[in-house]
Tab-separated table of C-alpha atoms in Angstrom:
chain	number	residue	atom	x	y	z
A	1110	MET	CA	81.280	88.427	90.025
A	1111	SER	CA	81.322	90.329	93.322
A	1112	ALA	CA	82.735	93.829	93.238
A	1113	SER	CA	82.544	97.020	95.235
A	1114	THR	CA	83.549	100.613	94.673
A	1115	HIS	CA	86.259	101.707	97.097
A	1116	GLY	CA	86.712	105.328	98.018
A	1117	GLY	CA	90.449	105.035	98.636
A	1118	THR	CA	91.207	105.440	94.932
A	1119	ALA	CA	88.956	107.591	92.834
A	1120	GLY	CA	86.723	105.445	90.671
A	1121	SER	CA	88.475	102.187	91.568
A	1122	VAL	CA	86.404	99.027	91.807
A	1123	LEU	CA	87.691	96.278	94.050
A	1124	VAL	CA	86.850	92.686	93.227
A	1125	ASP	CA	86.126	90.458	96.207
A	1126	TYR	CA	89.464	88.843	97.107
A	1127	ASP	CA	88.258	85.236	97.017
A	1128	ASP	CA	86.613	85.882	93.651
A	1129	ALA	CA	89.787	87.520	92.298
A	1130	VAL	CA	92.071	84.612	93.181
A	1131	ARG	CA	89.577	82.117	91.724
A	1132	ARG	CA	89.720	83.796	88.331
A	1133	TYR	CA	93.279	85.174	88.223
A	1134	ASP	CA	96.700	83.768	89.033
A	1135	PRO	CA	98.706	86.205	91.197
A	1136	VAL	CA	102.465	86.459	90.767
A	1137	ILE	CA	104.526	88.280	93.361
A	1138	GLY	CA	108.077	89.524	93.522
A	1139	ILE	CA	109.616	91.202	96.544
A	1140	GLU	CA	112.569	93.539	96.873
A	1141	VAL	CA	113.745	93.928	100.449
A	1142	HIS	CA	116.175	96.623	101.548
A	1143	VAL	CA	118.001	96.119	104.833
A	1144	GLU	CA	120.080	98.823	106.495
A	1145	LEU	CA	123.308	97.317	107.759
A	1146	GLY	CA	124.276	97.997	111.348
A	1147	THR	CA	127.748	99.354	110.641
A	1148	ALA	CA	129.313	102.104	112.738
A	1149	THR	CA	129.981	104.251	109.669
A	1150	LYS	CA	128.448	104.758	106.252
A	1151	MET	CA	129.006	102.742	103.099
A	1152	PHE	CA	131.560	105.047	101.494
A	1153	ASP	CA	132.700	107.484	104.203
A	1154	ALA	CA	133.411	107.790	107.915
A	1155	ALA	CA	130.197	109.597	108.896
A	1156	PRO	CA	128.476	107.912	111.874
A	1157	THR	CA	125.188	106.046	111.476
A	1158	GLU	CA	123.514	106.489	114.870
A	1159	PHE	CA	119.720	106.555	114.623
A	1160	GLY	CA	117.795	109.633	115.736
A	1161	ALA	CA	120.557	112.265	115.557
A	1162	ASP	CA	119.667	115.877	114.786
A	1163	PRO	CA	119.179	116.459	111.040
A	1164	ASN	CA	122.322	116.862	108.953
A	1165	THR	CA	124.745	116.293	111.841
A	1166	GLN	CA	126.045	112.914	110.606
A	1167	VAL	CA	127.461	113.936	107.268
A	1168	THR	CA	130.774	114.396	105.500
A	1169	PRO	CA	131.594	115.859	102.084
A	1170	VAL	CA	131.030	112.352	100.664
A	1171	SER	CA	127.558	112.102	102.271
A	1172	LEU	CA	126.670	115.480	100.764
A	1173	GLY	CA	128.044	114.684	97.328
A	1174	LEU	CA	130.379	117.673	97.343
A	1175	PRO	CA	132.695	118.067	94.327
A	1176	GLY	CA	135.974	116.216	94.678
A	1177	ALA	CA	134.858	114.013	97.572
A	1178	LEU	CA	135.964	110.439	96.920
A	1179	PRO	CA	134.303	107.278	98.333
A	1180	VAL	CA	136.112	104.550	100.286
A	1181	LEU	CA	134.337	101.188	100.630
A	1182	ASN	CA	133.324	99.942	104.095
A	1183	ARG	CA	134.833	96.460	104.604
A	1184	THR	CA	132.348	95.515	107.351
A	1185	ALA	CA	129.469	96.288	105.002
A	1186	VAL	CA	130.948	93.950	102.407
A	1187	GLU	CA	131.348	91.227	105.039
A	1188	SER	CA	127.702	91.685	106.094
A	1189	ALA	CA	126.563	91.475	102.474
A	1190	ILE	CA	128.464	88.212	102.054
A	1191	LYS	CA	126.863	86.833	105.233
A	1192	ILE	CA	123.424	87.669	103.874
A	1193	GLY	CA	124.243	86.115	100.506
A	1194	LEU	CA	125.473	82.900	102.101
A	1195	ALA	CA	122.450	82.691	104.420
A	1196	LEU	CA	120.278	82.910	101.302
A	1197	ASN	CA	122.189	80.046	99.657
A	1198	CYS	CA	123.580	82.398	97.012
A	1199	GLN	CA	126.754	82.174	95.025
A	1200	ILE	CA	129.234	84.852	96.043
A	1201	ALA	CA	130.850	86.708	93.156
A	1202	GLU	CA	134.593	86.380	92.769
A	1203	LEU	CA	134.592	89.852	91.229
A	1204	CYS	CA	131.867	92.487	91.290
A	1205	ARG	CA	131.595	96.202	90.695
A	1206	PHE	CA	129.653	99.238	91.796
A	1207	ALA	CA	127.727	101.351	89.323
A	1208	ARG	CA	126.159	104.789	89.206
A	1209	LYS	CA	122.363	104.774	89.060
A	1210	ASN	CA	121.541	108.210	87.721
A	1211	TYR	CA	118.415	110.086	88.748
A	1212	PHE	CA	117.627	113.465	90.192
A	1213	TYR	CA	115.821	113.809	93.484
A	1214	PRO	CA	116.757	116.107	96.380
A	1215	ASP	CA	117.500	113.259	98.812
A	1216	VAL	CA	120.282	112.007	96.516
A	1217	PRO	CA	122.771	114.885	96.650
A	1218	LYS	CA	125.149	113.447	94.017
A	1219	ASN	CA	122.295	113.043	91.486
A	1220	PHE	CA	123.200	109.355	91.378
A	1221	GLN	CA	123.067	106.437	93.766
A	1222	THR	CA	126.114	104.219	94.102
A	1223	SER	CA	124.715	100.713	93.711
A	1224	GLN	CA	125.429	97.445	91.957
A	1225	TYR	CA	123.770	96.734	88.631
A	1226	ASP	CA	124.826	93.799	86.472
A	1227	GLU	CA	127.512	92.521	88.847
A	1228	PRO	CA	125.949	91.901	92.286
A	1229	ILE	CA	127.973	90.459	95.128
A	1230	ALA	CA	125.500	87.543	95.599
A	1231	PHE	CA	123.216	85.789	93.123
A	1232	ASP	CA	121.239	82.604	92.328
A	1233	GLY	CA	120.039	81.671	95.809
A	1234	TYR	CA	116.900	80.520	97.550
A	1235	LEU	CA	115.161	80.728	100.905
A	1236	ASP	CA	112.839	78.110	102.391
A	1237	VAL	CA	109.948	79.870	104.110
A	1238	GLU	CA	107.664	78.114	106.590
A	1239	LEU	CA	104.030	79.226	106.648
A	1240	ALA	CA	101.761	79.243	109.699
A	1241	ASP	CA	100.431	75.732	109.056
A	1242	GLY	CA	103.914	74.258	108.592
A	1243	THR	CA	103.913	74.353	104.773
A	1244	VAL	CA	107.397	75.171	103.428
A	1245	VAL	CA	107.660	77.331	100.321
A	1246	ARG	CA	110.945	77.790	98.446
A	1247	VAL	CA	111.467	81.375	97.262
A	1248	GLU	CA	114.091	81.759	94.541
A	1249	ILE	CA	116.516	84.654	95.053
A	1250	GLU	CA	117.773	86.377	91.928
A	1251	ARG	CA	120.371	88.601	93.575
A	1252	ALA	CA	121.508	90.464	96.661
A	1253	HIS	CA	123.471	93.596	95.967
A	1254	MET	CA	125.108	96.414	97.920
A	1255	GLU	CA	124.153	100.051	97.662
A	1256	GLU	CA	123.773	103.219	99.698
A	1257	ASP	CA	120.607	104.664	101.146
A	1258	ALA	CA	119.211	108.046	100.178
A	1259	GLY	CA	118.521	110.932	102.544
A	1260	LYS	CA	115.087	111.632	103.952
A	1261	ASN	CA	112.644	114.228	102.649
A	1262	THR	CA	110.043	115.730	104.948
A	1263	HIS	CA	107.203	117.429	103.093
A	1264	VAL	CA	105.667	120.134	105.271
A	1265	GLY	CA	102.094	121.314	104.899
A	1266	GLY	CA	99.328	119.699	102.931
A	1267	ALA	CA	97.047	116.899	104.060
A	1268	THR	CA	99.011	113.775	103.142
A	1269	GLY	CA	102.611	114.439	104.151
A	1270	ARG	CA	103.617	113.822	100.531
A	1271	ILE	CA	105.170	116.251	98.098
A	1272	HIS	CA	101.903	116.993	96.303
A	1273	GLY	CA	100.179	119.804	98.147
A	1274	ALA	CA	103.113	120.475	100.484
A	1275	GLU	CA	104.183	124.041	101.179
A	1276	TYR	CA	107.882	123.192	101.281
A	1277	SER	CA	110.227	120.250	101.845
A	1278	LEU	CA	113.155	119.652	104.180
A	1279	VAL	CA	116.026	117.257	103.484
A	1280	ASP	CA	118.003	115.355	106.114
A	1281	TYR	CA	121.186	113.744	104.769
A	1282	ASN	CA	121.988	111.736	107.911
A	1283	ARG	CA	120.636	108.616	106.179
A	1284	ALA	CA	122.380	109.370	102.883
A	1285	GLY	CA	125.128	106.801	102.451
A	1286	ILE	CA	123.910	104.306	105.065
A	1287	PRO	CA	124.909	100.829	103.796
A	1288	LEU	CA	122.082	98.800	102.290
A	1289	VAL	CA	121.721	95.335	100.867
A	1290	GLU	CA	118.830	94.866	98.460
A	1291	ILE	CA	117.515	91.322	98.004
A	1292	VAL	CA	115.476	90.625	94.878
A	1293	THR	CA	113.378	87.506	94.369
A	1294	ARG	CA	112.532	85.851	91.112
A	1295	PRO	CA	108.789	85.766	90.343
A	1296	ILE	CA	106.993	83.746	93.040
A	1297	THR	CA	104.327	81.710	91.259
A	1298	GLY	CA	101.760	79.074	92.096
A	1299	MET	CA	100.762	80.524	95.456
A	1300	GLY	CA	97.123	81.265	94.559
A	1301	ASP	CA	95.126	82.615	97.477
A	1302	ARG	CA	98.150	82.185	99.788
A	1303	ALA	CA	100.234	84.807	97.958
A	1304	PRO	CA	99.711	87.475	100.684
A	1305	GLU	CA	100.637	84.973	103.409
A	1306	VAL	CA	103.761	83.900	101.517
A	1307	ALA	CA	104.847	87.520	101.059
A	1308	ARG	CA	104.472	88.208	104.759
A	1309	ALA	CA	106.258	85.026	105.844
A	1310	TYR	CA	109.124	85.683	103.413
A	1311	VAL	CA	109.793	89.183	104.771
A	1312	GLN	CA	109.460	87.936	108.348
A	1313	THR	CA	111.943	85.121	107.682
A	1314	LEU	CA	114.389	87.608	106.166
A	1315	ARG	CA	114.055	89.823	109.242
A	1316	ASP	CA	114.866	86.818	111.438
A	1317	ILE	CA	117.923	86.063	109.302
A	1318	PHE	CA	119.216	89.641	109.537
A	1319	ARG	CA	118.907	89.565	113.303
A	1320	GLY	CA	120.404	86.107	113.582
A	1321	LEU	CA	123.393	87.157	111.502
A	1322	GLY	CA	123.860	90.295	113.594
A	1323	VAL	CA	124.076	92.479	110.469
A	1324	SER	CA	121.161	94.769	111.345
A	1325	GLU	CA	118.766	95.602	114.163
A	1326	ALA	CA	116.129	94.967	111.479
A	1327	ARG	CA	113.531	97.161	113.154
A	1328	MET	CA	110.865	97.722	110.542
A	1329	GLU	CA	109.266	100.609	112.413
A	1330	ARG	CA	112.576	102.499	112.050
A	1331	GLY	CA	112.879	101.678	108.381
A	1332	ASN	CA	115.800	99.275	108.922
A	1333	VAL	CA	113.897	96.809	106.728
A	1334	ARG	CA	111.687	98.009	103.878
A	1335	ALA	CA	109.862	95.904	101.314
A	1336	ASP	CA	108.856	96.835	97.766
A	1337	VAL	CA	106.041	94.489	96.764
A	1338	ASN	CA	105.605	93.680	93.076
A	1339	LEU	CA	102.367	92.081	91.953
A	1340	SER	CA	100.786	91.083	88.662
A	1341	LEU	CA	97.804	89.004	87.616
A	1342	ARG	CA	97.380	86.620	84.702
A	1343	PRO	CA	94.342	84.602	83.638
A	1344	THR	CA	95.950	81.180	84.108
A	1345	PRO	CA	99.227	79.818	85.531
A	1346	ASP	CA	100.494	78.978	82.036
A	1347	ALA	CA	99.790	82.466	80.602
A	1348	PRO	CA	102.567	85.059	80.190
A	1349	LEU	CA	103.258	87.271	83.202
A	1350	GLY	CA	100.953	90.259	83.502
A	1351	THR	CA	101.957	93.899	83.968
A	1352	ARG	CA	103.267	94.459	87.469
A	1353	THR	CA	102.939	97.263	89.957
A	1354	GLU	CA	105.496	97.976	92.667
A	1355	THR	CA	104.172	99.117	96.036
A	1356	LYS	CA	107.078	100.951	97.650
A	1357	ASN	CA	108.500	101.023	101.159
A	1358	VAL	CA	106.060	98.793	103.008
A	1359	ASN	CA	107.437	98.548	106.529
A	1360	SER	CA	105.473	96.005	108.539
A	1361	PHE	CA	104.652	92.320	108.071
A	1362	ARG	CA	100.941	92.999	108.336
A	1363	SER	CA	101.151	95.740	105.728
A	1364	VAL	CA	103.023	93.479	103.292
A	1365	GLU	CA	100.161	90.994	103.497
A	1366	ARG	CA	97.484	93.672	103.235
A	1367	ALA	CA	99.187	95.397	100.288
A	1368	VAL	CA	99.275	92.151	98.285
A	1369	ARG	CA	95.604	91.458	99.029
A	1370	TYR	CA	94.610	94.978	98.055
A	1371	GLU	CA	96.555	94.979	94.780
A	1372	ILE	CA	95.066	91.613	93.801
A	1373	SER	CA	91.560	92.987	94.316
A	1374	ARG	CA	92.357	96.299	92.626
A	1375	GLN	CA	94.073	94.846	89.568
A	1376	ALA	CA	91.279	92.300	89.134
A	1377	GLY	CA	88.863	95.222	89.079
A	1378	VAL	CA	90.915	96.990	86.403
A	1379	LEU	CA	91.105	93.869	84.232
A	1380	ASP	CA	87.414	93.034	84.697
A	1381	ALA	CA	86.523	96.503	83.482
A	1382	GLY	CA	88.555	95.954	80.306
A	1383	GLY	CA	91.295	98.296	81.476
A	1384	THR	CA	95.071	97.932	81.414
A	1385	VAL	CA	97.228	97.688	84.516
A	1386	ILE	CA	99.886	100.407	84.377
A	1387	GLN	CA	103.482	99.525	85.232
A	1388	GLU	CA	104.032	102.007	88.028
A	1389	THR	CA	105.165	102.500	91.577
A	1390	ARG	CA	102.398	102.811	94.132
A	1391	HIS	CA	102.207	104.150	97.686
A	1392	TRP	CA	100.799	102.101	100.558
A	1393	HIS	CA	98.529	103.922	103.016
A	1394	GLU	CA	98.554	102.219	106.394
A	1395	ASP	CA	95.580	104.161	107.718
A	1396	THR	CA	93.167	103.332	104.893
A	1397	GLY	CA	94.673	100.040	103.693
A	1398	VAL	CA	94.859	101.104	100.048
A	1399	THR	CA	97.547	101.818	97.463
A	1400	THR	CA	97.603	104.926	95.292
A	1401	SER	CA	99.465	105.715	92.109
A	1402	GLY	CA	102.995	107.089	92.391
A	1403	ARG	CA	104.905	107.384	89.142
A	1404	VAL	CA	105.348	105.370	85.978
A	1405	LYS	CA	107.954	102.704	86.774
A	1406	SER	CA	111.342	103.379	85.251
A	1407	ASP	CA	113.211	100.659	83.400
A	1408	ALA	CA	116.927	99.996	83.879
A	1409	GLU	CA	117.917	101.983	80.792
A	1410	ASP	CA	116.252	105.081	82.240
A	1411	TYR	CA	118.848	105.151	84.999
A	1412	ARG	CA	121.806	105.182	82.564
A	1413	TYR	CA	123.858	102.798	84.688
A	1414	PHE	CA	127.594	102.886	84.165
A	1415	PRO	CA	130.523	101.535	86.210
A	1416	GLU	CA	131.537	103.664	89.200
A	1417	PRO	CA	134.967	105.078	88.247
A	1418	ASP	CA	135.977	106.037	91.804
A	1419	LEU	CA	135.750	102.537	93.302
A	1420	VAL	CA	137.868	99.518	92.455
A	1421	PRO	CA	136.148	96.170	91.848
A	1422	VAL	CA	135.352	94.040	94.900
A	1423	ALA	CA	137.095	90.652	94.823
A	1424	PRO	CA	136.366	88.655	98.007
A	1425	SER	CA	138.836	85.796	98.286
A	1426	ARG	CA	137.401	82.276	98.499
A	1427	ALA	CA	139.236	81.801	101.802
A	1428	TRP	CA	137.515	84.884	103.277
A	1429	VAL	CA	134.124	83.718	102.041
A	1430	GLU	CA	134.630	80.303	103.665
A	1431	GLU	CA	135.719	81.944	106.925
A	1432	ILE	CA	132.482	83.924	106.910
A	1433	ARG	CA	130.448	80.809	106.042
A	1434	ALA	CA	131.842	79.061	109.119
A	1435	THR	CA	130.375	81.789	111.351
A	1436	LEU	CA	126.788	81.526	110.064
A	1437	PRO	CA	124.066	80.618	112.594
A	1438	GLU	CA	121.341	78.051	111.990
A	1439	ALA	CA	118.763	78.726	109.329
A	1440	PRO	CA	115.517	80.046	110.861
A	1441	VAL	CA	113.456	76.953	109.956
A	1442	ALA	CA	116.045	74.553	111.417
A	1443	ARG	CA	116.456	76.689	114.533
A	1444	ARG	CA	112.694	76.849	115.032
A	1445	ARG	CA	112.376	73.071	114.887
A	1446	ARG	CA	115.273	72.548	117.288
A	1447	LEU	CA	113.840	74.998	119.803
A	1448	GLN	CA	110.379	73.451	119.543
A	1449	THR	CA	111.857	70.056	120.421
A	1450	GLU	CA	113.920	71.476	123.291
A	1451	TRP	CA	110.980	73.417	124.701
A	1452	GLY	CA	108.422	70.667	124.243
A	1453	TYR	CA	105.910	72.928	122.522
A	1454	ALA	CA	103.064	71.515	120.462
A	1455	ASP	CA	102.925	72.552	116.783
A	1456	ALA	CA	100.082	75.011	117.431
A	1457	GLU	CA	101.938	76.540	120.383
A	1458	MET	CA	105.085	77.043	118.323
A	1459	ARG	CA	103.124	78.568	115.440
A	1460	ASP	CA	101.591	81.077	117.846
A	1461	VAL	CA	105.046	81.947	119.171
A	1462	VAL	CA	106.426	82.424	115.652
A	1463	ASN	CA	103.472	84.516	114.503
A	1464	ALA	CA	103.833	86.731	117.576
A	1465	GLY	CA	107.548	87.290	116.873
A	1466	ALA	CA	108.359	85.873	120.302
A	1467	ILE	CA	111.025	83.239	119.562
A	1468	GLU	CA	113.990	85.401	120.568
A	1469	LEU	CA	112.141	86.740	123.611
A	1470	ILE	CA	111.273	83.282	124.888
A	1471	GLU	CA	114.751	81.942	124.128
A	1472	ALA	CA	116.323	84.757	126.138
A	1473	THR	CA	113.812	84.247	128.975
A	1474	VAL	CA	114.673	80.540	129.143
A	1475	ALA	CA	118.352	81.478	129.156
A	1476	ALA	CA	117.562	83.738	132.131
A	1477	GLY	CA	116.347	80.713	134.086
A	1478	ALA	CA	112.637	80.362	133.357
A	1479	ALA	CA	111.131	77.051	132.288
A	1480	PRO	CA	109.983	77.074	128.613
A	1481	ALA	CA	106.330	76.656	129.618
A	1482	ALA	CA	106.547	79.588	132.026
A	1483	ALA	CA	108.325	81.777	129.475
A	1484	ARG	CA	105.603	81.064	126.912
A	1485	LYS	CA	102.880	81.720	129.493
A	1486	TRP	CA	104.180	85.235	130.177
A	1487	TRP	CA	104.991	86.335	126.634
A	1488	MET	CA	101.957	84.770	124.947
A	1489	GLY	CA	99.566	85.615	127.786
A	1490	GLU	CA	99.809	88.743	129.901
A	1491	LEU	CA	102.424	90.476	127.744
A	1492	ALA	CA	100.740	89.638	124.429
A	1493	ARG	CA	97.482	91.129	125.746
A	1494	THR	CA	99.317	94.268	126.853
A	1495	ALA	CA	101.055	94.636	123.475
A	1496	ASN	CA	97.762	94.159	121.655
A	1497	THR	CA	96.014	96.752	123.841
A	1498	GLU	CA	98.790	99.287	123.316
A	1499	GLY	CA	99.185	98.524	119.623
A	1500	VAL	CA	102.912	97.730	119.816
A	1501	GLU	CA	105.135	94.755	119.054
A	1502	LEU	CA	106.027	92.407	121.918
A	1503	ALA	CA	109.692	93.334	121.629
A	1504	ASP	CA	108.860	97.009	122.113
A	1505	LEU	CA	107.260	96.551	125.546
A	1506	PRO	CA	109.333	98.118	128.358
A	1507	VAL	CA	110.329	94.772	129.869
A	1508	THR	CA	113.280	92.501	129.116
A	1509	PRO	CA	113.494	88.703	128.953
A	1510	GLU	CA	115.901	88.876	131.882
A	1511	GLN	CA	113.235	90.636	133.962
A	1512	ILE	CA	110.644	88.003	133.046
A	1513	GLY	CA	113.157	85.349	134.086
A	1514	GLN	CA	113.604	87.144	137.430
A	1515	LEU	CA	109.819	87.424	137.841
A	1516	GLN	CA	109.344	83.699	137.303
A	1517	GLY	CA	112.209	83.023	139.695
A	1518	LEU	CA	110.305	84.884	142.424
A	1519	VAL	CA	107.250	82.696	141.718
A	1520	ASP	CA	109.308	79.492	141.685
A	1521	SER	CA	110.903	80.367	145.032
A	1522	GLY	CA	107.481	80.931	146.600
A	1523	ARG	CA	108.159	84.584	147.394
A	1524	ILE	CA	105.189	85.643	145.240
A	1525	ASN	CA	102.265	83.784	143.712
A	1526	ASP	CA	100.837	84.120	140.202
A	1527	LYS	CA	98.347	86.807	141.220
A	1528	LEU	CA	101.056	88.896	142.870
A	1529	ALA	CA	103.353	88.265	139.925
A	1530	ARG	CA	100.879	90.034	137.645
A	1531	GLN	CA	100.988	93.054	139.948
A	1532	VAL	CA	104.780	92.942	139.913
A	1533	LEU	CA	104.782	92.794	136.115
A	1534	ALA	CA	102.488	95.824	135.979
A	1535	GLY	CA	105.007	97.687	138.108
A	1536	VAL	CA	107.898	96.701	135.839
A	1537	LEU	CA	105.931	97.825	132.763
A	1538	ALA	CA	105.192	101.113	134.520
A	1539	GLY	CA	108.916	101.760	134.927
A	1540	GLU	CA	109.107	101.105	138.671
A	1541	GLY	CA	112.254	99.023	138.384
A	1542	SER	CA	113.209	95.352	138.398
A	1543	PRO	CA	110.824	92.671	139.710
A	1544	GLU	CA	112.798	92.543	142.968
A	1545	GLU	CA	112.552	96.325	143.354
A	1546	VAL	CA	108.804	96.322	142.639
A	1547	VAL	CA	108.187	93.541	145.183
A	1548	THR	CA	110.051	95.521	147.836
A	1549	ALA	CA	108.541	98.921	147.009
A	1550	ARG	CA	104.957	97.640	146.797
A	1551	GLY	CA	105.269	95.165	149.656
A	1552	LEU	CA	104.029	92.300	147.524
A	1553	GLU	CA	105.902	89.348	148.990
A	1554	VAL	CA	103.836	86.338	150.051
A	1555	VAL	CA	103.029	86.253	153.789
A	1556	SER	CA	104.870	83.152	154.982
A	1557	ASP	CA	104.798	83.865	158.719
A	1558	ASP	CA	102.435	81.268	160.243
A	1559	GLY	CA	101.719	83.588	163.151
A	1560	ALA	CA	100.330	86.291	160.865
A	1561	LEU	CA	98.414	83.722	158.831
A	1562	LEU	CA	96.888	82.096	161.959
A	1563	ALA	CA	95.671	85.497	163.132
A	1564	ALA	CA	93.958	86.046	159.776
A	1565	VAL	CA	92.478	82.500	159.883
A	1566	ASP	CA	91.121	83.045	163.383
A	1567	ASP	CA	89.529	86.345	162.327
A	1568	ALA	CA	87.898	84.692	159.297
A	1569	LEU	CA	86.549	81.768	161.349
A	1570	ALA	CA	85.189	84.130	164.004
A	1571	ALA	CA	83.459	86.216	161.344
A	1572	GLN	CA	81.798	83.134	159.791
A	1573	PRO	CA	80.904	80.766	162.671
A	1574	ASP	CA	78.323	78.892	160.606
A	1575	VAL	CA	80.982	78.062	158.039
A	1576	ALA	CA	83.340	76.930	160.792
A	1577	ASP	CA	80.619	74.618	162.167
A	1578	LYS	CA	80.060	73.028	158.764
A	1579	ILE	CA	83.789	72.337	158.433
A	1580	ARG	CA	83.872	70.802	161.917
A	1581	GLY	CA	80.987	68.581	160.847
A	1582	GLY	CA	83.121	67.158	158.003
A	1583	ASN	CA	81.830	69.355	155.135
A	1584	LEU	CA	85.028	70.689	153.564
A	1585	GLY	CA	83.283	72.559	150.746
A	1586	PRO	CA	83.041	75.839	152.714
A	1587	VAL	CA	86.811	75.865	153.379
A	1588	GLY	CA	87.136	77.981	150.234
A	1589	ALA	CA	85.111	80.771	151.832
A	1590	ILE	CA	87.553	80.974	154.755
A	1591	ILE	CA	90.557	80.844	152.434
A	1592	GLY	CA	89.038	83.631	150.341
A	1593	ALA	CA	88.559	85.791	153.417
A	1594	VAL	CA	92.170	85.249	154.451
A	1595	MET	CA	93.439	86.027	150.966
A	1596	LYS	CA	91.410	89.248	150.985
A	1597	ALA	CA	92.751	90.205	154.409
A	1598	THR	CA	96.332	89.638	153.233
A	1599	ARG	CA	95.764	91.432	149.880
A	1600	GLY	CA	96.310	88.144	148.059
A	1601	GLN	CA	99.729	87.703	149.615
A	1602	ALA	CA	99.048	84.434	151.454
A	1603	ASP	CA	99.940	80.977	150.206
A	1604	ALA	CA	96.491	79.487	149.628
A	1605	ALA	CA	97.682	75.903	150.170
A	1606	ARG	CA	99.246	76.827	153.527
A	1607	VAL	CA	96.107	78.729	154.540
A	1608	ARG	CA	93.997	75.625	153.858
A	1609	GLU	CA	96.277	73.551	156.082
A	1610	LEU	CA	95.995	76.098	158.897
A	1611	VAL	CA	92.198	76.324	158.613
A	1612	LEU	CA	91.852	72.556	158.958
A	1613	GLU	CA	94.281	72.481	161.881
A	1614	ARG	CA	92.406	75.292	163.658
A	1615	VAL	CA	88.975	73.772	163.169
A	1616	GLY	CA	90.220	70.329	164.160
A	1617	GLN	CA	91.632	71.762	167.425
A	1618	GLY	CA	88.334	73.508	168.134
């Protein structure tokens, strides 16, 4: 057995991942919360704009003031039904809200309005495609509506968490934002691919949310948050082991890393004869470890009871079918259709999917670029820039429409590929549209034969020995003359036209 002590958790011993999955069967379960992109909150008319000053987007309902009564947001219900249908769920004919009772400062009412035993959507599934094309079916237990909590900021201390902080601040702008929580059934039989499956599942959900138009689904803003449950058992036919729940993981990479870490950590606990504790755990992005949070509460600890201030929700079958008719393609089907339309090889499409570039390339093609050109820009120059800056492709300061315009300038012959990279650098630097950068930087290809002939003559005069070789029928040195002309024109000449002019000039001489 291979094991190593890891400093991220005092005294913890991590088992080598490959060793752990050889000797234990991992079982995962994932709870994903998505903030709905409604204009107002779940139960009141407070706005939901991101980034507002603390406690400026609140009402008496948001603050849980005595006597304030909730009113259900119809758009939020419609979005929840869309999500349920996209996950192949049954939609309840009647469902209720409940009070989930617990005390924490970011929940001003001392309870969260959620759904407990009567969710709006249940018994569904989602087919998830992995990087190598393998499709895994993830069973969905339920998707239910609830409201988000406020946000605590713990000031002072080394970790930014409540322990060791000098004081805490509470912002209730997020309190009451509509959420849908999607809960899987235990995902079994994945073996060493469990981390990959977890990542692909959350990524597929994100694509669904965006495709449905129910959320911006920006994980870096917390629009999508995953709670990752994991347990180990000695064999696939053994009873499920004790699970841990790693809370609020907010990137695809972190979902995968958190599963890998917990597999190694729990294997170390079990190897040492210890007992895995059913608890919530915190994920630390900087160190790549989880640490203990609190003992996990069971449902009875929350003392659920029906919400007396809200009537049951009873979506008519006609309304549900109207919503079903508006659903877009499933992500896997859409991916295959686009791959056929674009003519991408399997490996090319996998790279596009893994980079999160499908929507970007689709929009670039819609802006007029050929699929091959769109892929070249997003998976080449732009992917390198995103990697260098440590950001997602979609967060780069350039739009698909601008990439379409850039490629249009290349296609028209106004700039070449080398100049196009300079133009792109200008766009990324905030200098304006591709057209504006070309004009401001003077980057357009020199197409005036008079100017090109002058540069050719200068290059031939500067290298008479090369000119003589060309006259003697040796065309190899033509490249040296072309290079000199390109240098003289700052790369703004059409190399093919320069070659033609060089041969004409030498032939006349």
